[in-house]
Coordinates of C-alpha atoms in Angstrom, one line a residue:
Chain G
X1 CA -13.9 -10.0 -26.7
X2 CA -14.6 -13.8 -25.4
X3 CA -12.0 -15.7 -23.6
X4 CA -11.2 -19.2 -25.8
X5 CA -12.1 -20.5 -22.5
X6 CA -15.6 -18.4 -22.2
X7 CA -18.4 -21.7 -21.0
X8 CA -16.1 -23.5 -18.6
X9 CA -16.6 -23.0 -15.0
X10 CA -14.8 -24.2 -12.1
X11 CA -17.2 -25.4 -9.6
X12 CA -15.2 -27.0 -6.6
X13 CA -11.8 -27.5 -5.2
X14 CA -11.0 -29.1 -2.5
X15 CA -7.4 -29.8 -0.1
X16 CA -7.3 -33.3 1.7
X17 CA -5.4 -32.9 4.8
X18 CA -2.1 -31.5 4.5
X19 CA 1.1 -33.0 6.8
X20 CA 4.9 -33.0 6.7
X21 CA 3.6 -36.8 6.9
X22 CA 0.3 -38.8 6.6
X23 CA 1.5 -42.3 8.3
X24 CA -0.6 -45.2 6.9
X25 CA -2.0 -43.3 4.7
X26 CA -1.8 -44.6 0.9
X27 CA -1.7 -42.9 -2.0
X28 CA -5.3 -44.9 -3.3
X29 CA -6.8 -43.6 0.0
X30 CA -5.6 -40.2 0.0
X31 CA -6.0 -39.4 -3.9
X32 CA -9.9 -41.0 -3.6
X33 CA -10.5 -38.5 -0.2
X34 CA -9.6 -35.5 -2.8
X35 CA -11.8 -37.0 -5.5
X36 CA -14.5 -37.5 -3.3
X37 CA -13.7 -33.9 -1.4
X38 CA -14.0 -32.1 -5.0
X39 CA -17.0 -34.1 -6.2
X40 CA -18.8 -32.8 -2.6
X41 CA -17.4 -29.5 -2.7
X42 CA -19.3 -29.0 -6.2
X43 CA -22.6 -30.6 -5.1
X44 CA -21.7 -33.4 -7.8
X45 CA -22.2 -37.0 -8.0
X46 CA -19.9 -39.6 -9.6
X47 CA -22.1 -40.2 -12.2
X48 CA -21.9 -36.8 -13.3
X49 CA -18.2 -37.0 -14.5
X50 CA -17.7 -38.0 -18.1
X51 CA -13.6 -36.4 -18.2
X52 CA -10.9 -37.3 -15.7
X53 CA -7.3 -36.6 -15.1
X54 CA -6.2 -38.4 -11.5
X55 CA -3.0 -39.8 -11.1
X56 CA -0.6 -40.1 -8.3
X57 CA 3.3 -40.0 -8.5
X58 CA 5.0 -42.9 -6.4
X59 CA 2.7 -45.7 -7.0
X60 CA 1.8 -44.5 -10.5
X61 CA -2.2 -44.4 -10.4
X62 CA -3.1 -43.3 -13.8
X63 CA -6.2 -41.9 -15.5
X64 CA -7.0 -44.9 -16.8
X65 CA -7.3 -47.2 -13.6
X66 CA -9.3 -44.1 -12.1
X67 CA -11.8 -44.5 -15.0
X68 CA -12.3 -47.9 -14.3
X69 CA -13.2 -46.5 -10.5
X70 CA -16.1 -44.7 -11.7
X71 CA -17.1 -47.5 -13.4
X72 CA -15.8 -47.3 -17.6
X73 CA -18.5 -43.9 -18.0
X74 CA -15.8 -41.3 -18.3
X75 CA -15.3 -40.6 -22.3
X76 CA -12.5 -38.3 -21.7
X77 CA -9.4 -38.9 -20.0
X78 CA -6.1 -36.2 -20.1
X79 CA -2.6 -37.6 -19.2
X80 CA -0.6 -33.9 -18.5
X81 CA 1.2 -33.2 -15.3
X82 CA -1.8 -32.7 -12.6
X83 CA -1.5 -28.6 -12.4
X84 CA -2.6 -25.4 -14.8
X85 CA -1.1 -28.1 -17.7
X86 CA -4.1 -30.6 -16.8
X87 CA -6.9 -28.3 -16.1
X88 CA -6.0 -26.2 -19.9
X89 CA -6.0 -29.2 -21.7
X90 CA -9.4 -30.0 -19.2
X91 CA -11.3 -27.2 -19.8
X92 CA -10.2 -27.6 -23.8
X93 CA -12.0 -30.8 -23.6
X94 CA -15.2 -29.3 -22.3
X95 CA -15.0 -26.7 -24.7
X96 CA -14.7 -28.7 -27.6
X97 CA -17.6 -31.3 -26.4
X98 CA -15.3 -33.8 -25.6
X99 CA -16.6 -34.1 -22.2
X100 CA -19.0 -31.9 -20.3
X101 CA -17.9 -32.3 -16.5
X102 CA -13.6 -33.5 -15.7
X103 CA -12.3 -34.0 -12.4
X104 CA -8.8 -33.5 -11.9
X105 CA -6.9 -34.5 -8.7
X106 CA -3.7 -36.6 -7.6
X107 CA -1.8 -37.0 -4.4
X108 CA 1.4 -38.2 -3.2
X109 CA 2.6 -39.8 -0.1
X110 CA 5.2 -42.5 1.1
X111 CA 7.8 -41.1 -1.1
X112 CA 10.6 -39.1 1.2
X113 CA 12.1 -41.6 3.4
X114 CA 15.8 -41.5 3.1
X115 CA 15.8 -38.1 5.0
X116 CA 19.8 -37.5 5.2
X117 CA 19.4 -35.9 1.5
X118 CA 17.3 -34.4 0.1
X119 CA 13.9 -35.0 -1.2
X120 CA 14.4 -37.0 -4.3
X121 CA 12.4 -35.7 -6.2
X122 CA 14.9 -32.6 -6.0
X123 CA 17.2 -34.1 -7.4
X124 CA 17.4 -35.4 -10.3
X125 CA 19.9 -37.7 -11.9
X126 CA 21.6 -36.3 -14.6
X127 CA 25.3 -36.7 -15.5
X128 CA 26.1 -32.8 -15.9
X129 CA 23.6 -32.3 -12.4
X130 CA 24.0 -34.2 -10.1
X131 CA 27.8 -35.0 -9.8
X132 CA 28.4 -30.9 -8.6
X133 CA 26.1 -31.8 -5.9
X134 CA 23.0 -30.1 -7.4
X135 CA 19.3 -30.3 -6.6
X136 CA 16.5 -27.7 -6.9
X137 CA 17.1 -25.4 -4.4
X138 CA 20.6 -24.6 -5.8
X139 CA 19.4 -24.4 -9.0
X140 CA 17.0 -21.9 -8.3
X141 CA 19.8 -20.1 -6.2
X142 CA 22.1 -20.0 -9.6
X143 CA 18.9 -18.1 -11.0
X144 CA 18.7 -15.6 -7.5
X145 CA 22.4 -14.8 -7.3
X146 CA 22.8 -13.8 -11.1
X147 CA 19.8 -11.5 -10.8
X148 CA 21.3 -9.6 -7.1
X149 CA 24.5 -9.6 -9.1
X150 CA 22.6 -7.6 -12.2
X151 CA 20.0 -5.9 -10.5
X152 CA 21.5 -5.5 -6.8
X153 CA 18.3 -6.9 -5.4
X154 CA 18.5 -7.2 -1.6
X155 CA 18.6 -9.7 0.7
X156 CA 15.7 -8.2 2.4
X157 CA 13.5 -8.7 -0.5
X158 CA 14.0 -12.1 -0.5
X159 CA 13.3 -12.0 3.7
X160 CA 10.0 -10.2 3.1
X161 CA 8.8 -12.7 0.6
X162 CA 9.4 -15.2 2.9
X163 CA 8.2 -13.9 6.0
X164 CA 4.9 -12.7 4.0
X165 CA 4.3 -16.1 2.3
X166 CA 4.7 -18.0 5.5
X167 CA 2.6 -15.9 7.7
X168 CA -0.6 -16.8 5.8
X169 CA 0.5 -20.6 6.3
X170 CA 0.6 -19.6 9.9
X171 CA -3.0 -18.6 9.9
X172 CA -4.1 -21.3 8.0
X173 CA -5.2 -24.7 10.2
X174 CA -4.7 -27.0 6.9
X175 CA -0.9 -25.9 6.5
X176 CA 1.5 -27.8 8.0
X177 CA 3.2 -24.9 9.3
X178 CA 0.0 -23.8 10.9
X179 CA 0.8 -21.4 14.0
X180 CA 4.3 -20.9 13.0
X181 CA 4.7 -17.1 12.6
X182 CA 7.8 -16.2 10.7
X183 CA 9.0 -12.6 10.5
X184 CA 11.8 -11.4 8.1
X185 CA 14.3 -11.6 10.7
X186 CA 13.6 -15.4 11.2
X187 CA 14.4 -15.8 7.7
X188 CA 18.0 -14.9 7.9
X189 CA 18.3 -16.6 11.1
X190 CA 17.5 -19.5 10.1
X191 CA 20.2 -22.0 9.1
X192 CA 21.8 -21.7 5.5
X193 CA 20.9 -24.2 3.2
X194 CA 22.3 -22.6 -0.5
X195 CA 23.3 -19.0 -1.0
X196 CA 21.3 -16.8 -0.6
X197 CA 19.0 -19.1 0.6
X198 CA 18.3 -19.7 3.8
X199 CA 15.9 -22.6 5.7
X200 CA 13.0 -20.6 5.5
X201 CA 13.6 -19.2 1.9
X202 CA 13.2 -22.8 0.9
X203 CA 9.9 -24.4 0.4
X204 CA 8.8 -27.8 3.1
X205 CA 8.0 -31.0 1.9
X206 CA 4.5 -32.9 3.0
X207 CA 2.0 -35.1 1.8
X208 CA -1.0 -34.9 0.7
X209 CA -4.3 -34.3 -2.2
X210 CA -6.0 -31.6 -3.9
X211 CA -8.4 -31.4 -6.9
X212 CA -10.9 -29.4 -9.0
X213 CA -14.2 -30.2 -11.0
X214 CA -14.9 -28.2 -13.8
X215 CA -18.2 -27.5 -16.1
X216 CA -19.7 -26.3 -18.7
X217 CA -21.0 -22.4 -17.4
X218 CA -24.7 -23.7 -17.8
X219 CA -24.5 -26.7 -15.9
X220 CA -22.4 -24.6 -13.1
X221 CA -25.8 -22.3 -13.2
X222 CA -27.7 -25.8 -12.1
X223 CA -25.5 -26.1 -9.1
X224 CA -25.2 -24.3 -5.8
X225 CA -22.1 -23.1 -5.7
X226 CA -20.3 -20.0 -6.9
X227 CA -18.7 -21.0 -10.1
X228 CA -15.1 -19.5 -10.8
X229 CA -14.4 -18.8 -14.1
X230 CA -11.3 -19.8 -16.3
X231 CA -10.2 -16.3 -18.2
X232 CA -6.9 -17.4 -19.7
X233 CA -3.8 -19.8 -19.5
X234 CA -1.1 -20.8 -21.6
X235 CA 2.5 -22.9 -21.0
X236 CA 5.9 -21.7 -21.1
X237 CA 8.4 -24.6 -21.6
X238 CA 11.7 -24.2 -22.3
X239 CA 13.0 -28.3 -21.8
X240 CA 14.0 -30.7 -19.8
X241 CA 14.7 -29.3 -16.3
X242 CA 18.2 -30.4 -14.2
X243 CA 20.3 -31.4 -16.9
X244 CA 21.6 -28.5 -18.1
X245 CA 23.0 -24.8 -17.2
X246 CA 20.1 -22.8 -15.5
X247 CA 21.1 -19.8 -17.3
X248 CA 19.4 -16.2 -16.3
X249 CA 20.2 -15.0 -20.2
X250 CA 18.4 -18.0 -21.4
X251 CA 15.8 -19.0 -19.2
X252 CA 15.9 -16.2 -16.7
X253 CA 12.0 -14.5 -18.1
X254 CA 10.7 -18.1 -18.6
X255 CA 6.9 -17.8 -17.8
X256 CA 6.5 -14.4 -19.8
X257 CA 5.1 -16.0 -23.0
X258 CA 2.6 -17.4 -20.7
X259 CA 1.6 -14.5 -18.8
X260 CA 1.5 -12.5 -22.4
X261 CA -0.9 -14.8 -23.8
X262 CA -3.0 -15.5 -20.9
X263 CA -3.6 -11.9 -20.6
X264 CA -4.1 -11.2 -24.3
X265 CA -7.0 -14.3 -24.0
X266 CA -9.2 -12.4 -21.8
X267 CA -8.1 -8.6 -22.8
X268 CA -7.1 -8.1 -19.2
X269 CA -3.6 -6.5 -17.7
X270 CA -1.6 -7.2 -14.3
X271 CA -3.1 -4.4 -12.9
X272 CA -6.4 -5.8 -13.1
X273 CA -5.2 -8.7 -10.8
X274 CA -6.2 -8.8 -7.2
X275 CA -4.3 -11.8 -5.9
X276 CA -1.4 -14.0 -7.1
X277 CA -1.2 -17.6 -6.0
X278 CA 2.4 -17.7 -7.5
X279 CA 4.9 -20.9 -7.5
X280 CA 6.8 -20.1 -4.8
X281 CA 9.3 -22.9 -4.2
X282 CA 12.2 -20.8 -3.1
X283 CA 11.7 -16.7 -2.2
X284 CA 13.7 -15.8 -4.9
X285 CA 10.9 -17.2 -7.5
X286 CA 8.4 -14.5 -6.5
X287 CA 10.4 -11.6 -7.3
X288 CA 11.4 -13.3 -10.6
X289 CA 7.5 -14.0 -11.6
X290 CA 6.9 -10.7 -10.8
X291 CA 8.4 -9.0 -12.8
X292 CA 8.5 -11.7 -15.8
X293 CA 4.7 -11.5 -15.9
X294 CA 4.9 -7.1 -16.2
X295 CA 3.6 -6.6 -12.5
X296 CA 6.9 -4.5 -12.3
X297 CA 9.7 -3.8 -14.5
X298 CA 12.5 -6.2 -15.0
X299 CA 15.2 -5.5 -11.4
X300 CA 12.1 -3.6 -9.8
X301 CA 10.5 -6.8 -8.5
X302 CA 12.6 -6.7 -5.1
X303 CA 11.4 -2.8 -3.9
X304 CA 8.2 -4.1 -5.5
X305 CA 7.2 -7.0 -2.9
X306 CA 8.3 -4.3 0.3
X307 CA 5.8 -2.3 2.3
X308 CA 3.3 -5.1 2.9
X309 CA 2.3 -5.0 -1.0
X310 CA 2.1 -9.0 -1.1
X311 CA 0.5 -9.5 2.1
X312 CA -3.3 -9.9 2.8
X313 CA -4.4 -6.4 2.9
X314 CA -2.0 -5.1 0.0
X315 CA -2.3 -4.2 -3.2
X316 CA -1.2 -8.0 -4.4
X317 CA -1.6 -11.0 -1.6
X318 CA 0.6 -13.8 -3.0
X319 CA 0.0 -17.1 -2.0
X320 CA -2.7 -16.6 0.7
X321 CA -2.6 -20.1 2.0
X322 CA 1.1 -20.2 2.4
X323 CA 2.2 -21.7 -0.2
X324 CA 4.4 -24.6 -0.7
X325 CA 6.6 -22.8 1.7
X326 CA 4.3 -22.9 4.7
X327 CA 1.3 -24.7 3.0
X328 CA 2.2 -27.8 1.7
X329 CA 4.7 -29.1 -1.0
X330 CA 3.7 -32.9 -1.6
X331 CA 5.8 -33.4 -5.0
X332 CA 3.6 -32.7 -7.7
X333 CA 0.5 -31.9 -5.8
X334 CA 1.2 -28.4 -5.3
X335 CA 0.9 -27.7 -9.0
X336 CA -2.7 -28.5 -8.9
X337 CA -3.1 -26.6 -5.5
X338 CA -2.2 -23.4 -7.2
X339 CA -5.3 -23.0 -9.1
X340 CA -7.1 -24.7 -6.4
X341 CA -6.1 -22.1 -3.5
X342 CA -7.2 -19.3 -6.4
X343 CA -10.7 -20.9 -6.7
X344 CA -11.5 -21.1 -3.2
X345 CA -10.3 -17.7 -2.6
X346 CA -12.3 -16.2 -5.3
X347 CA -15.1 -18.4 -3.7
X348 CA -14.3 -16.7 -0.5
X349 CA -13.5 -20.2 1.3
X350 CA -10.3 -19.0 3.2
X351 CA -10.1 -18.7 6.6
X352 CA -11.5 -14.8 7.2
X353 CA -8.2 -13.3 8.2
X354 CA -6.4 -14.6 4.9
X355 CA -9.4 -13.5 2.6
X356 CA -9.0 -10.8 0.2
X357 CA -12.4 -8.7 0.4
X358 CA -13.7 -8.4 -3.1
X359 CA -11.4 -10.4 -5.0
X360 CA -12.4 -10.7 -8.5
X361 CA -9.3 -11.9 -10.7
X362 CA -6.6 -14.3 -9.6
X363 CA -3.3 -15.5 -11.2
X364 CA -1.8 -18.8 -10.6
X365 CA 1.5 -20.6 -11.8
X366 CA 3.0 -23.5 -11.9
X367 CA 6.9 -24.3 -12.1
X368 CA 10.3 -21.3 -12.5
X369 CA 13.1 -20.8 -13.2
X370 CA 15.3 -23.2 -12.1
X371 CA 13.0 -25.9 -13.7
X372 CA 13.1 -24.1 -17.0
X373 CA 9.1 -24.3 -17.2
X374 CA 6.1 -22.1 -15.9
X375 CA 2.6 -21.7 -16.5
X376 CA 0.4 -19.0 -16.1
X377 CA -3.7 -19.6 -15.8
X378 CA -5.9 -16.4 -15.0
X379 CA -9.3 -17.0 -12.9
X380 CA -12.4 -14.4 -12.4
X381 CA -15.7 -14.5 -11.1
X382 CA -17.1 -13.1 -14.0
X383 CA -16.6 -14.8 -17.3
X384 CA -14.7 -12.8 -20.0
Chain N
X1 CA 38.6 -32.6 -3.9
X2 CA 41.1 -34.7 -5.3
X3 CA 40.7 -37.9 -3.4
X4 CA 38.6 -40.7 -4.7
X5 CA 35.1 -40.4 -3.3
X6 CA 32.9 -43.5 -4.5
X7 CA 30.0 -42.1 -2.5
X8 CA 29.7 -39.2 -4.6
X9 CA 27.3 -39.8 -7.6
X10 CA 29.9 -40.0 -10.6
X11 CA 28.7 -39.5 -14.1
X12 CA 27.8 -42.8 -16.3
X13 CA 28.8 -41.6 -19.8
X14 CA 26.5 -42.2 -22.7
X15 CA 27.2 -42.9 -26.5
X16 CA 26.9 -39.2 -26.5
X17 CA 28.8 -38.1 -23.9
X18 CA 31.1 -39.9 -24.1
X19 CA 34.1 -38.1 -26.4
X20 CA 33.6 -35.2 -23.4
X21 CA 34.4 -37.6 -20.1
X22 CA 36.9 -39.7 -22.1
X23 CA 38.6 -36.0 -22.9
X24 CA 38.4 -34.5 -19.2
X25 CA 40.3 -38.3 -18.5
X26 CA 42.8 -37.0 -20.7
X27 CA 43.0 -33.2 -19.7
X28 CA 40.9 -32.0 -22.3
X29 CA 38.0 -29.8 -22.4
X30 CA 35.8 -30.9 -25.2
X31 CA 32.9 -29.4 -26.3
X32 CA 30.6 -30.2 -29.4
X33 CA 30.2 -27.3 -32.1
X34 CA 27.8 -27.1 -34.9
X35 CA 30.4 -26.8 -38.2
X36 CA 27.2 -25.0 -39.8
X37 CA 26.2 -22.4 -37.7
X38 CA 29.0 -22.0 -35.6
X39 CA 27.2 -22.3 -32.2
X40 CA 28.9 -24.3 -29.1
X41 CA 26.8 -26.7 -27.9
X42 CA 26.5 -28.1 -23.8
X43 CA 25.4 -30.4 -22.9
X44 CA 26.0 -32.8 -25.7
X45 CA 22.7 -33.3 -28.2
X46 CA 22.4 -34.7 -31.4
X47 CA 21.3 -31.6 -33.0
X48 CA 22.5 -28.7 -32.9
X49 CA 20.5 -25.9 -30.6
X50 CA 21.0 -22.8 -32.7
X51 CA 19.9 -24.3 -36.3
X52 CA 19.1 -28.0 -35.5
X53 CA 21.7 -29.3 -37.7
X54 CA 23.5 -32.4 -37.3
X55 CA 27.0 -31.2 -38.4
X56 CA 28.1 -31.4 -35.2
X57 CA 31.8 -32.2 -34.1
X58 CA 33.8 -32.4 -31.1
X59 CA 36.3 -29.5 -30.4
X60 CA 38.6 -28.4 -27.5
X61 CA 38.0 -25.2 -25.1
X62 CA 40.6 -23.2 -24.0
X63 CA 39.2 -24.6 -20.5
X64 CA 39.3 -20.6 -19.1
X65 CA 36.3 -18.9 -18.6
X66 CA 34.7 -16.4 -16.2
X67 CA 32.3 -17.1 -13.1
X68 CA 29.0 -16.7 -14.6
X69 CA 26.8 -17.3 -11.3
X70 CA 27.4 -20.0 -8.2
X71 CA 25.9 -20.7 -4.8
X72 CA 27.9 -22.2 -2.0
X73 CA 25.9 -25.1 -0.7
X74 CA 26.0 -25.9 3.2
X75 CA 22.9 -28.6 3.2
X76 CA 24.3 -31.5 1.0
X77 CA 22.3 -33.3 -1.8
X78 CA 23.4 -36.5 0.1
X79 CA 25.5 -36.7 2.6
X80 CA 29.1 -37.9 0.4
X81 CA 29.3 -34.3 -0.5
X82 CA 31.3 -32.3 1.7
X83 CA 30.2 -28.8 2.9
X84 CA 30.2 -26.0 2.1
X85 CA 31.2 -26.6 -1.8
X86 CA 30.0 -24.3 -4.4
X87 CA 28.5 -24.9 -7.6
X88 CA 29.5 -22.7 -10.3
X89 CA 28.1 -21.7 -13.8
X90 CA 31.3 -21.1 -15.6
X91 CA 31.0 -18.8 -18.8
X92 CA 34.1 -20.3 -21.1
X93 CA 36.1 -18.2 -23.2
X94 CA 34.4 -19.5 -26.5
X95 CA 31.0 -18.3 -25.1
X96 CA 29.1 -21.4 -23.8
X97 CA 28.6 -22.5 -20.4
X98 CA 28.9 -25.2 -18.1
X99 CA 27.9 -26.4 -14.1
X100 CA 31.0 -27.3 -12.0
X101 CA 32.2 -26.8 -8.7
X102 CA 34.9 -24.5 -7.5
X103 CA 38.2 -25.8 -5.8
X104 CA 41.3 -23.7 -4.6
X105 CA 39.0 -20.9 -3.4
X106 CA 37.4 -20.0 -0.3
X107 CA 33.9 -19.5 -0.4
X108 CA 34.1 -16.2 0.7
X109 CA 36.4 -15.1 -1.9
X110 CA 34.4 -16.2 -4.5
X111 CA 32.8 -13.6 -6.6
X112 CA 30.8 -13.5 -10.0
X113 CA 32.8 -12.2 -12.7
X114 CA 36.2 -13.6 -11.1
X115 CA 38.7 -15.6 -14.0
X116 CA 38.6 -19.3 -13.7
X117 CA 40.6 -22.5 -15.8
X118 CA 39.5 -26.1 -15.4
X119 CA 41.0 -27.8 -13.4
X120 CA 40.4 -32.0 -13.6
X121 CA 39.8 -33.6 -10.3
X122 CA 40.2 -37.2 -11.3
X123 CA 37.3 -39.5 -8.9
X124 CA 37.9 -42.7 -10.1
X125 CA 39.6 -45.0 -13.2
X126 CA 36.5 -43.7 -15.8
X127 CA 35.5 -40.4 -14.7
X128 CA 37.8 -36.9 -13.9
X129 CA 35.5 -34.4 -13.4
X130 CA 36.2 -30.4 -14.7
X131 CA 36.5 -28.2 -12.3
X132 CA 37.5 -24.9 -11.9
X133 CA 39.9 -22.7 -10.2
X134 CA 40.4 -19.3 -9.8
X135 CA 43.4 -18.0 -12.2
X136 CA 45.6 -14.9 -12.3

């Protein structure tokens, strides 16, 4: 069987600079560095793109004004969050003959600035949210504390996803947590923030950029890189996230459609998966994905992350740069830098110690369950 | 809970939501159901969610329900909110389910499963919000 993706490659990604802040930086500046650092990192020239998705968040750059950057020659631009939503409905395009090269990137910066609550864009402003005193990371712990309470999944599960996650951050110097070695019993040490989550079960918040270029697979041949190839992806949205209930009957497997049909699109299984670059905005959310996606069964996921499986060197490395809890979180940009941290560690372009020696197939997502939304996109260096 | 905070982020009632806050102002618990299909529906839509009918009308809960899930929150949203306070999912009698917070309970005697009744905490002339309480 062909993939519905088979003939689009991903030929660069690329990660501006990372930090909890980038001071006189603007969103313009930083969001051209990661369209610039992609076109580079593919050997490509601005006159090569004909397809664009850029945009940022605060100051509201949109494909649109980007187009007019690269002087009125794109023919394609997509509008969808920047993340595995932008780069499906890119790769579409190329497939299609819509366009035969898109670049999509964003940034964000200059947003968190009134620092006695929380990030804004945690919390939303609904009028059955935000009254209780809601915002994301109690959400997601409404999700965690129903599935200890069904399955008994331990606290130490949720430590060791933590610790794991954060200890590649530590080892890589683009993280913002770079050096900063966190071991389970940190985790609980730290200070409590929502039950059961603790400071360092909760993901940072930074600025910065990210984007990829992709291709059609004969032009990626033309160019000297190694191309990664797009093997499946699909969307699991269940509506409007904050506003309502985050129910674990309802919304608790949300990301399972996804992973179903990304893996019936290329004919492959979990087990053929040698990394996962998984959403991981609280600890909880791994152990959830885990299991939603059929890595484990449903309950199992928390004995499933033990023993050093999900750290570099076992059987499933998650999130080998650190994630957006030692990595970077900057809003939206970490949806994009998902499938961006897949690519480049399918390229081998990780700092040694956090490489995974003959990688081959890579899972990345996008959004849980707390937000009521997650996508799934599956990555190879082979086509399928 | 009970005093008056205008630093907490109070609910601005829509055309739709309205008939719920104006009935928590008067000690109600009301809740929209589909006169169709039978389904409760929260939060408020113009359709219904189990058959996307519009025979929808406004009825009352018994207000008693069970702890469905909760987290007790010691880093505030902002800082008006008090800590630790826990948000609750409350599972009501009739079947649906609702966010809230929890008052007249410690946080360490709060447990999933445990009976609760709403109980209104009234914030300011337009809004009383629903909470609950543990009940016998």
């Amino acid at each position: 069987m062909h993939s519905p993706f088979r003939g689009v490659a991903i030929v660069g990604a690329y990660d501006t600079r990372q930090a909890r802040q980038l001071p006189g930086m603007t969103e313009a500046e930083l969001v051209l560095d990661a369209v610039r650092g992609t076109l580079d990192a593919a050997g490509l020239a601005p006159t090569d793109v004909d397809g664009l998705n850029v945009s940022t968040w605060v100051t509201q750059i949109s494909s649109r004004d980007v187009a007019q950057w690269f002087g009125g020659r794109p023919v394609w631009t997509g509008d969808s969050m920047p993340g595995i939503d932008a780069l499906l409905q890119a790769a579409a395009a190329i497939a299609t003959g819509q366009c035969h090269t898109a670049l999509v990137a964003t940034a964000q910066c200059g947003e968190y600035t009134a620092r006695e609550s929380t990030v804004s864009w945690t919390r939303p402003t609904n009028e059955f949210v935000e009254c209780w005193g809601l915002y994301t990371a109690a959400e997601f712990a409404l999700m965690a504390q129903r599935h200890m309470h069904i399955y008994g999944t331990r606290r130490e599960a949720l430590s060791e996803v933590a610790a794991a996650i954060r200890m590649n951050g530590a080892r890589h110097p683009n993280a913002v947590m770079y050096g900063r070695e966190v071991a389970p019993e940190d985790v609980v040490a730290s200070r409590m923030v929502a039950d059961p989550f603790h400071l360092f079960d909760c993901c940072i918040t930074s600025e910065g950029g990210t984007g990829i270029v992709l291709t059609t697979e004969e032009r990626a041949r033309d160019l000297d890189v190694t191309p990664i190839y797009l093997l499946g992806g699909a969307l699991d949205r269940q509506g409007m996230a904050y506003v309502t209930a985050p129910l674990w009957d309802r919304y608790g497997w949300v990301g399972r459609r996804a992973a179903q049909l990304a893996f019936e699109q290329c004919g492959l299984t979990p087990r053929d998966v040698d990394v996962a670059e998984l959403y991981d905005p609280f600890s909880f959310e791994v152990i959830r994905q885990l299991e939603a996606y059929g890595f484990c069964k449903e309950g199992e996921g928390g004995d499933f992350v033990m023993g050093g499986r999900i750290r570099i060197g076992g059987e499933l490395p998650v999130a080998t740069n650190g994630g957006l809890l030692s990595y970077s979180h900057a809003g939206l940009v970490q949806l994009l830098q998902k499938p961006v941290n897949a690519a480049l560690q399918l390229q081998g372009k990780l700092p040694a110690d956090l490489t995974v020696p003959g990688a081959k197939v890579a899972i990345a997502s996008n959004g849980g369950s707390g937000a009521l939304f997650n996508d799934v996109m599956l990555l190879g260096t082979e086509p399928v | 809970m009970s005093d008056a905070n205008p630093q907490i982020p109070l609910p601005r009632p829509t055309p739709l939501s309205k008939p719920h806050w104006d009935g928590c102002r008067e000690g109600v618990l009301r809740v929209q159901r589909c006169g169709d299909c039978g389904s409760f529906v929260f939060i408020p839509k113009p359709v219904c969610d189990g058959c996307l009918g519009s025979n929808l009308s406004w009825v009352e809960s018994s207000g008693r329900g069970t702890l469905y899930s909760y987290t007790v929150v010691h880093r505030p949203q902002q800082p008006a909110f008090e800590v630790p306070y826990t948000v609750a999912i409350v599972e009501l009698e009739e079947g649906w389910h609702m966010l809230s917070n929890l008052v007249g309970v410690e946080p360490d005697h709060v447990e999933i499963g445990m009976p609760l009744e709403v109980s209104f905490e009234r914030k300011s002339d337009e809004i009383t919000l629903p909470c609950f309480r543990p009940r016998a």
